[in-house]
Structure formats: C-alpha cells, structure tokens
Short mmCIF file of C-alpha atoms in Angstrom, two decimals:
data_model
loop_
_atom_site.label_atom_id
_atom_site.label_comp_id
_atom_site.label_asym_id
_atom_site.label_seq_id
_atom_site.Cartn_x
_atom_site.Cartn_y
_atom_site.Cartn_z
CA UNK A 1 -47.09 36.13 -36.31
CA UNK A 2 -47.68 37.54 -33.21
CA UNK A 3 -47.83 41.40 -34.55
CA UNK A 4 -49.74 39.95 -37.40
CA UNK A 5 -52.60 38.83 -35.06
CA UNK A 6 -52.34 40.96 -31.60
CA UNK A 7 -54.60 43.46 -33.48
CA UNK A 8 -57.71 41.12 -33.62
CA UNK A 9 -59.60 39.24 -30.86
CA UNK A 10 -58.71 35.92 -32.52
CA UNK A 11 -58.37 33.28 -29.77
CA UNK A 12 -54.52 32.49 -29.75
CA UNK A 13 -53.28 29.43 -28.93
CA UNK A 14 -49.81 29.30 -27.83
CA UNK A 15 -47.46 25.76 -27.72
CA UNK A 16 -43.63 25.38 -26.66
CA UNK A 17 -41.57 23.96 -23.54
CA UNK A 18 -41.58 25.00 -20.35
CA UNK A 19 -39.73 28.29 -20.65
CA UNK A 20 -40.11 29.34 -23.83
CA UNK A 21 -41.73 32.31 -23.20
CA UNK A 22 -45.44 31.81 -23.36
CA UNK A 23 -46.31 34.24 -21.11
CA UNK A 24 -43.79 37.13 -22.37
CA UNK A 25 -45.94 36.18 -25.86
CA UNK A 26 -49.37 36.49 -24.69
CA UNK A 27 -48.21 39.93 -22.86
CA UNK A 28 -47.14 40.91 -26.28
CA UNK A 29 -50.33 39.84 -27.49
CA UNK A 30 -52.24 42.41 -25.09
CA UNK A 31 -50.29 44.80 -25.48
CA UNK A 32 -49.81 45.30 -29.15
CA UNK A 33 -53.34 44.95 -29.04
CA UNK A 34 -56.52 47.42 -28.97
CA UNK A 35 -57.25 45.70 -25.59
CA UNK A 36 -53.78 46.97 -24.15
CA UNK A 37 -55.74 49.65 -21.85
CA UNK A 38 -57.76 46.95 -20.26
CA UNK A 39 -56.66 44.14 -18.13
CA UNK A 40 -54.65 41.37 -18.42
CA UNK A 41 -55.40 38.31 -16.35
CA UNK A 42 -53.25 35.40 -16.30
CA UNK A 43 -54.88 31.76 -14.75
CA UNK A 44 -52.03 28.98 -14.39
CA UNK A 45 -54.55 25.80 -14.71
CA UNK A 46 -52.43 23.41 -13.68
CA UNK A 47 -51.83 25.16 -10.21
CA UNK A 48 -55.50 24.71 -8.53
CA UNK A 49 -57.95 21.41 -8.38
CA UNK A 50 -60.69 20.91 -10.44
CA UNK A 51 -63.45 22.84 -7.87
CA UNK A 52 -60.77 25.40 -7.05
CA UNK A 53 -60.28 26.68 -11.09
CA UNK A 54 -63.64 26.18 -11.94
CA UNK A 55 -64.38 29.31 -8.93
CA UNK A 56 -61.17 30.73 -9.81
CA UNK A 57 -62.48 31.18 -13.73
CA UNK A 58 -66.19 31.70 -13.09
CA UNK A 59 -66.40 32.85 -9.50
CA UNK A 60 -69.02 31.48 -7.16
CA UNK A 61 -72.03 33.33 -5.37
CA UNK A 62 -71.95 33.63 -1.44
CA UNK A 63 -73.28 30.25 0.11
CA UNK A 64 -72.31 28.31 -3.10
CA UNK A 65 -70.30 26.09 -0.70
CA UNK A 66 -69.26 25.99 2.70
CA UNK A 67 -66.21 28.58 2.46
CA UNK A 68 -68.40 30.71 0.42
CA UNK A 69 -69.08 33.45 2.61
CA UNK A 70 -69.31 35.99 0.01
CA UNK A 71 -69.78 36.26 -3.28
CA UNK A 72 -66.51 36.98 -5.27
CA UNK A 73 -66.01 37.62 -8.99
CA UNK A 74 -64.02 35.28 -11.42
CA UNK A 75 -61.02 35.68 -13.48
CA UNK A 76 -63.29 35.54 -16.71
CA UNK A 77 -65.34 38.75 -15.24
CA UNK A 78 -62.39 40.67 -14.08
CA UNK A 79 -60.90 40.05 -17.78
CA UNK A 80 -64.14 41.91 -19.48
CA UNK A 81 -62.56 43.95 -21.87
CA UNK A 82 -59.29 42.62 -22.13
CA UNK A 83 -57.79 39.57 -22.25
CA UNK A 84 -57.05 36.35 -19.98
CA UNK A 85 -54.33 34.10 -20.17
CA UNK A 86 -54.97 30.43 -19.68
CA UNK A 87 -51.64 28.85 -18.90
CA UNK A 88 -51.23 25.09 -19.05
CA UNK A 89 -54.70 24.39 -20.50
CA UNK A 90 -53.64 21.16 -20.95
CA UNK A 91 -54.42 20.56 -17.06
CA UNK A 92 -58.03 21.45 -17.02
CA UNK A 93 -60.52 18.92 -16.57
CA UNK A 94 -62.31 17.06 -19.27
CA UNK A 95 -65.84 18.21 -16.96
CA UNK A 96 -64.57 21.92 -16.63
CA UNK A 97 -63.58 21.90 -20.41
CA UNK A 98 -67.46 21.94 -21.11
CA UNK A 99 -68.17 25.80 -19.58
CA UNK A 100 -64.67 26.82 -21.08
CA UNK A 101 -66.36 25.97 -24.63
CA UNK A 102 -69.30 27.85 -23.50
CA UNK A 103 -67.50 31.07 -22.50
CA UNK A 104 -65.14 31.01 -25.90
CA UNK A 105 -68.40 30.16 -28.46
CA UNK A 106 -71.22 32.20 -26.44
CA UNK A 107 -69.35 34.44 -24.52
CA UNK A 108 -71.06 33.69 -21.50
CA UNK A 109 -71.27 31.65 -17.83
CA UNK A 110 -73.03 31.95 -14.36
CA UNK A 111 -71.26 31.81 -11.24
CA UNK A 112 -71.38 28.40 -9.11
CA UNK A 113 -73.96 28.19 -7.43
CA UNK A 114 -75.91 30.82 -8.90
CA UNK A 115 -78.03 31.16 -11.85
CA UNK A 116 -77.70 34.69 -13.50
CA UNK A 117 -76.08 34.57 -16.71
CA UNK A 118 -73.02 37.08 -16.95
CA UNK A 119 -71.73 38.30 -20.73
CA UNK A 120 -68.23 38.94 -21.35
CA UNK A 121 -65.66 40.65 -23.81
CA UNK A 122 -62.46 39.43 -22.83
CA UNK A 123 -60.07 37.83 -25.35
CA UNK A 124 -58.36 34.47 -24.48
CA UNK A 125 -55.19 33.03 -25.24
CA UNK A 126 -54.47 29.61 -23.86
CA UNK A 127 -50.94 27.75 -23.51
CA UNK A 128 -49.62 24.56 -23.07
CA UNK A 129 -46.04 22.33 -22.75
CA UNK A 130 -47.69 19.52 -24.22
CA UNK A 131 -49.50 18.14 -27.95
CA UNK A 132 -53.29 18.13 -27.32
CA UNK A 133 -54.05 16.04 -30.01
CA UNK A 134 -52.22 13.64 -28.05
CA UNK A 135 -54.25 14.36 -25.10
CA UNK A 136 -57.70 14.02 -27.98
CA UNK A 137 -56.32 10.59 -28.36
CA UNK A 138 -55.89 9.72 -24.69
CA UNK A 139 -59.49 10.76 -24.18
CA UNK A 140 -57.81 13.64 -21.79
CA UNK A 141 -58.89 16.77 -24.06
CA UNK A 142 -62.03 17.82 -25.85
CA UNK A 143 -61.72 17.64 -29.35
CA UNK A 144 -64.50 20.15 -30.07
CA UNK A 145 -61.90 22.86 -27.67
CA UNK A 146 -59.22 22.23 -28.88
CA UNK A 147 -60.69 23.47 -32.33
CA UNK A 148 -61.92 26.59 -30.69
CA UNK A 149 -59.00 27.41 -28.69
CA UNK A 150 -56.54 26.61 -32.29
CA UNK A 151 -57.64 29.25 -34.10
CA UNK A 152 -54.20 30.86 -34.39
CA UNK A 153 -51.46 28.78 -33.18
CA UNK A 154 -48.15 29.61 -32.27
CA UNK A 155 -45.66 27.43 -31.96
CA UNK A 156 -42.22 29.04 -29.15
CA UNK A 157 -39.28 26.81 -30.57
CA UNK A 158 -36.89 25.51 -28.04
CA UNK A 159 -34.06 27.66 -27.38
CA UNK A 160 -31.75 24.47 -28.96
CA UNK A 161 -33.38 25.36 -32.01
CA UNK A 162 -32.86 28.80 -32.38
CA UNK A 163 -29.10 29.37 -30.74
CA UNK A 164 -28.29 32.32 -32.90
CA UNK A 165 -30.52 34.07 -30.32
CA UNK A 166 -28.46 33.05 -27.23
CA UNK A 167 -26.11 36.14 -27.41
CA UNK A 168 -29.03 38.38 -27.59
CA UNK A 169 -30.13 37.28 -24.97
CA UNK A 170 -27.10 37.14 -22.97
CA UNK A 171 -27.03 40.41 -23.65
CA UNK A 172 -30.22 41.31 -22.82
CA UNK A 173 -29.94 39.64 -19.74
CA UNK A 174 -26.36 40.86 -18.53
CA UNK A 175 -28.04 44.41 -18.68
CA UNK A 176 -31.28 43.67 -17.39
CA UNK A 177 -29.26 41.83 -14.21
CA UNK A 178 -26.38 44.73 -13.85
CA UNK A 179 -29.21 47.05 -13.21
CA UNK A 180 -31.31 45.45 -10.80
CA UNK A 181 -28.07 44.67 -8.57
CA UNK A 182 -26.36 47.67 -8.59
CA UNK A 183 -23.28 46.44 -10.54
CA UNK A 184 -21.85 47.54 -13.59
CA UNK A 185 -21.85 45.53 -16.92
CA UNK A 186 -19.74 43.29 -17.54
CA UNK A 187 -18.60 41.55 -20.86
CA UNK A 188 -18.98 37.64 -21.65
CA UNK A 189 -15.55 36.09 -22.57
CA UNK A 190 -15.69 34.14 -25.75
CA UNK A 191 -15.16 30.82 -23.82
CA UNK A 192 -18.35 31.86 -22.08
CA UNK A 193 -20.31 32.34 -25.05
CA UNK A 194 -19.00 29.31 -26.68
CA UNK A 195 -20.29 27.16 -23.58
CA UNK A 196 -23.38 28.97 -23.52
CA UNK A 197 -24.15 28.62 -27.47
CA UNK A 198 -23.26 24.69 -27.27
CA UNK A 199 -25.29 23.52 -24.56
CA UNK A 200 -28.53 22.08 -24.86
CA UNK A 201 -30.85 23.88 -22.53
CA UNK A 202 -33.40 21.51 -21.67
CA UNK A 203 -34.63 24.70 -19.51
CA UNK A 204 -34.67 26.80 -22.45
CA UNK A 205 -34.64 30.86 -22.13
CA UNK A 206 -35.41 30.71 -18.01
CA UNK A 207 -32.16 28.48 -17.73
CA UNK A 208 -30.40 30.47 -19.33
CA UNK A 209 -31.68 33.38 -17.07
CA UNK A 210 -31.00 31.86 -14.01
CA UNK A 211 -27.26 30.82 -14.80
CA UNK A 212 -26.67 34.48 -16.45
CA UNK A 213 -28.04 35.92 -13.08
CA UNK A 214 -25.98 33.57 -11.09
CA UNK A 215 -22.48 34.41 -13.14
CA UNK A 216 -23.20 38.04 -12.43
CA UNK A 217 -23.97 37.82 -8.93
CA UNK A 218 -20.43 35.39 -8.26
CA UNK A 219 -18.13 37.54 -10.87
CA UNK A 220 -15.67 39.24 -9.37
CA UNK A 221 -14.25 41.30 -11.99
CA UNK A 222 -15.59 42.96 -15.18
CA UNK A 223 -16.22 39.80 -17.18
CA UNK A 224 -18.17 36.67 -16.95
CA UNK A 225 -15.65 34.17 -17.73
CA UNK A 226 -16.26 30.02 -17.89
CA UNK A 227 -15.51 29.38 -14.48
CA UNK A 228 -18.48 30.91 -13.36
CA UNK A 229 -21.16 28.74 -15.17
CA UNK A 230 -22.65 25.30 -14.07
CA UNK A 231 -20.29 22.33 -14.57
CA UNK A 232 -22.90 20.36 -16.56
CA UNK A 233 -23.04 23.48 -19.01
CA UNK A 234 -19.30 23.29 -19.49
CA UNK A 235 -19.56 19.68 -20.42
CA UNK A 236 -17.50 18.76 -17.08
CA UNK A 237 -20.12 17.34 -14.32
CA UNK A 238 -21.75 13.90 -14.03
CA UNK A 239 -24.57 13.60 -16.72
CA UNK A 240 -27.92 14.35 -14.50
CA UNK A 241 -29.72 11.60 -13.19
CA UNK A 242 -32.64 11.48 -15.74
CA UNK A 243 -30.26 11.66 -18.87
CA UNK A 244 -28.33 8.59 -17.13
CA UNK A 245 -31.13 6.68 -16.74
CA UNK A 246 -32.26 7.04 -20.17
CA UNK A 247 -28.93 6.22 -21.18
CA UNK A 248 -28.76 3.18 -19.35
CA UNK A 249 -31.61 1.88 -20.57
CA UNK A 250 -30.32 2.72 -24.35
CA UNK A 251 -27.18 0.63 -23.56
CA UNK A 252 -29.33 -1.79 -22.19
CA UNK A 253 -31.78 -2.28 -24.99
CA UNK A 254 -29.08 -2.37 -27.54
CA UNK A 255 -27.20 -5.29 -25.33
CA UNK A 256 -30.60 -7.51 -25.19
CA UNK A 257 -31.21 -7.17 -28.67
CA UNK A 258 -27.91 -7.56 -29.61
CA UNK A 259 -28.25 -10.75 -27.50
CA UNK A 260 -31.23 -12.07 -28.52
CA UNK A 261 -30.40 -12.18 -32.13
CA UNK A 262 -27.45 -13.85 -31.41
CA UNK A 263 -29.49 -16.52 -29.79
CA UNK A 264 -32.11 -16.95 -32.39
CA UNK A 265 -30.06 -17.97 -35.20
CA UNK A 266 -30.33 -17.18 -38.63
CA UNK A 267 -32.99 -19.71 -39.15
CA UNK A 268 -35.78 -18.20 -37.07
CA UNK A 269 -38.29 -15.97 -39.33
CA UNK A 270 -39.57 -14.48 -36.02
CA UNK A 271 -36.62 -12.46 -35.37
CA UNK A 272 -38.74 -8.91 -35.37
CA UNK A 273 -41.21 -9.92 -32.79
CA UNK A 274 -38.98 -12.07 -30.61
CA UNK A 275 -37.06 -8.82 -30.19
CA UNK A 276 -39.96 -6.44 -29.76
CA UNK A 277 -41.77 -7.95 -27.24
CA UNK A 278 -38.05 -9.11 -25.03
CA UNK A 279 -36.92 -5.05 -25.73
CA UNK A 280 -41.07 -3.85 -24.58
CA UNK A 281 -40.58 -6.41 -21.58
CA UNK A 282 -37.20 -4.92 -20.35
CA UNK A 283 -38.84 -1.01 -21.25
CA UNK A 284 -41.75 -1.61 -19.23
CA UNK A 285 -39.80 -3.53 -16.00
CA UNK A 286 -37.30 -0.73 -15.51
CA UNK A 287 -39.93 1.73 -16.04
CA UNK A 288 -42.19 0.12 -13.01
CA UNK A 289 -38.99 -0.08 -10.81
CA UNK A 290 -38.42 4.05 -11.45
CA UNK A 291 -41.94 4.84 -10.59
CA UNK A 292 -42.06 1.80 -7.67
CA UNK A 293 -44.48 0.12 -9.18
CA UNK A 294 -47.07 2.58 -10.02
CA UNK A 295 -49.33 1.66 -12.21
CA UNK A 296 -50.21 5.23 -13.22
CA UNK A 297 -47.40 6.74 -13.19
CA UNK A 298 -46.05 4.13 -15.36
CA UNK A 299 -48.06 4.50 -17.82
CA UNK A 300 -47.79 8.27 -17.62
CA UNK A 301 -44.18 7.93 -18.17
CA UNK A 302 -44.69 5.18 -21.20
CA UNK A 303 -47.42 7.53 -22.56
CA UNK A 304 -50.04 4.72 -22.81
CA UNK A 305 -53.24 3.97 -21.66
CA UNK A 306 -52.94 2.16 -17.47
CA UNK A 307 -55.51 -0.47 -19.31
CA UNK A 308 -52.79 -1.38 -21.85
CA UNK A 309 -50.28 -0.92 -19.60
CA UNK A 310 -52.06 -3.55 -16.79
CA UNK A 311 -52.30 -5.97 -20.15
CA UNK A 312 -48.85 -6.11 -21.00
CA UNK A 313 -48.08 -6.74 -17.58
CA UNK A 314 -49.97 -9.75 -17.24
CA UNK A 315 -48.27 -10.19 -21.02
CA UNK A 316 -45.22 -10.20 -19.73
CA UNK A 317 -45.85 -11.44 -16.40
CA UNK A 318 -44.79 -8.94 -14.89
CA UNK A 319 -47.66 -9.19 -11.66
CA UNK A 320 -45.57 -9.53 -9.36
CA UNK A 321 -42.98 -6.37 -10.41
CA UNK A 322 -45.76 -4.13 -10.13
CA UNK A 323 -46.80 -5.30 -6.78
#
C-alpha cells in the first residue's frame, strides 16, 4: 500500500501503536515519492500546547505576542513542496483542528497575528496511536478532518501480530547495532529467538530495538544467548505493575460475581443487572483509588465521558471515594 500510493499527493493517514513504525512509513512515503527532493518536515502534536503548535504549524509575524520579536516561518511553509508529517494528530485541539482543515482543503493559512494569506504545496500525512472515530464520539475530533485526513489509511499492525517478522528484524538490527559500536556480528542462539518470537511486545518494533541493542552491548562472546535479554521477556520476572493490576481486578470481578449470584438465588429474575451494576461499582472504585481520585483521569482511564463518570458516582455513592 504504501508503494501503491507514495507516488501521488493523496493525504495519508497512518494508524498503529506506539512503535510501529509510523514515522519509518511516512519517510517511505517521501521518499518513494516525486516530492523526495524536497523537504520532509515532521511536527509531533502531542509535544507542544495548543498556542505553541498552532505557531509551530503556521508561524507567527513579529509582535504577534509578547516573545514575538521576529517574524519566523511555520512548519507548513518550510514543507512547500514536500511533505509534513503530523505525528499524533490525535492531540491537536478541537479549535486548532479548524485552520488544519483549511490548509488540507484550500491549501492555504496566514501567520498569527498577521493577515497575508500564504499558499502552499506540501503533502501531509498525519498519524496517530489511537481510533479517531472514538475521539468523533467523545466530541474530541472533528468529524469533517478526520474525513479529509482518511483519504488513504494505513493501518502498522502490532508486532504480536506479525511475529514471522521478528527474525528479520533481529537481523536487521544485530547488523545495524554491530556497526555503529564497533563490534563484530554476532549470531542469536535459538533459545534467543524462541524468547524473542514468544513474547508479546507491548513496545512493539522499538522494544525490540532497545533489548537487541542492549544484548549486543552486554555479550561477551560471539552470540546473543538468553541470558542476556530482560527477565520479563524470558517469562521469569514479576508480571509489571500495570498487567498485575489488571489482573487483580479480573480475579476480583470474577470473585464478586461469582459471589453475588450465589447470594441471589435462583429465584431472582434480576440476576443480569444486580451483577452489572455491583461488577461497574467495584470497576469504577478501584479505578478512582489508581488515579487518587481524579475525576478526569478516571474517566480517561474508563474511556467515558467525566459527566457520566460524576453520575455513576453519585449512582453508586461513591462521593466520598472520589473526594
């Protein structure tokens, strides 16, 4: 897919975990590209506040604002004639989304705090960790951009879904590693391998970079054997603390339900809500205790509304839990 479309100027929008390799594919994207000779400008989103990116993208004429002392062209600009790479898009601003629909449909913008109108060519390819029609439904994302930016979407699978590739890689990175150390290349014992092909990489294909990096920087011989990778990859440390606490509260769950039909009898023909609402109760407690009773982040976590969430509190009455 992304041969197919690197020749055009179609806007590309790119979707996978953290460290799937977004970035490697939009740099594939320029490069395959007629647009290869020009620039490539990459804009992490997510990195700057709201006035900060909106300068950053569109730059801002001298006196705009206080720190303003001259005027200084924006990523958009220094893109003209190639392409810029919008990195977690998700993390713009529902306000700034409005110019960013201007720039992809009319191909223009004006500084802040000035009022010439500047034309651009410059081809954009946005990413993001996260569903936006999820964020369309949490009122978080325009629906009208997220049409303009989907125009070809690419989806980077997780590196647990495509493990045939992780001796390539290895590979790939055993070489590239060797190289920029000095050392000479060593071979991956099967045991190695075998780890490396089982485990899950939540991390994906930068994990996997770091710990091949960090087996060929403590290997003392010509081979990268077991010993040398992360306990948790060989199945022997603690689970980490987020996969615990998820687990708990799976155990936990399954012992209040488990519970609580016990207690209803088999006469009750409330069973299913009974349940729900004593297993949403439980959810939403432990939840509040991680985040210390944040309301926000709560609801962040639970991936509803804070409105909803502040209802089911008072549902629950859980007031003073939150406090």
């Amino acid at each position: 897919m992304t041969r197919k479309v690197a020749s055009t100027s179609a806007t590309v929008l790119l979707t996978g975990e953290t460290g799937t390799g977004k970035e490697l594919i939009a740099r594939a994207l320029h490069e395959l590209s007629p647009r290869a000779t020009g620039p490539f400008i990459r804009v992490n989103c997510g990195a700057l506040s709201e006035s900060l990116l909106e300068s950053e993208l569109f730059g801002h004429a001298k006196g705009a604002f206080t720190s303003a002392i001259e005027t200084r062209t924006g990523r958009f600009e220094a893109a003209h004639g190639g392409t810029i790479f919008l990195d977690e898009i998700n993390s713009v601003s529902y306000q700034l989304q409005v110019k960013l629909l201007r720039v992809l449909q009319e191909h223009e913008f004006e500084r802040v705090g000035d009022t010439r109108t500047i034309r651009v060519d410059t081809r954009v390819i946005a990413a993001t960790n996260v569903d936006l029609q999820d964020e369309i439904q949490r009122g978080k994302f325009r629906e009208d951009l997220f049409y303009r930016l989907n125009v070809i979407p690419i989806y980077l699978p997780a590196l647990r879904e495509r493990s045939d590739d992780i001796p390539d890689l290895v590979t790939f990175f055993v070489r590239r590693y060797s190289l920029a150390n000095g050392l000479p290349v060593p071979q991956m014992t099967a045991d190695a391998l075998r780890y490396l092909v089982q485990y899950d990489w939540p991390g994906n294909v930068r994990e996997l970079q770091n710990y091949i990096e960090r087996a060929l920087v403590l290997s003392s011989s010509n081979e990268i054997t077991a010993d040398l990778l992360p306990q948790h990859v060989r199945g022997l440390a603690p689970v980490r603390i987020g996969r615990r606490a998820a687990e708990d509260l799976e155990s936990l769950c399954t012992e209040l339900v488990s519970r609580r039909i016990a207690e209803i009898g088999e006469d009750s023909s409330d069973v299913y809500n009974q349940v729900v609402n004593l297993v949403e109760k439980e959810l939403i407690l432990q939840v509040l205790r991680q985040c210390q009773g944040v309301q926000t982040r709560t609801a962040t976590r639970l991936g509803i509304n804070r409105n909803t969430l502040h209802k089911k509190i008072e549902d629950h009455g859980l007031t003073a839990e939150s406090r």
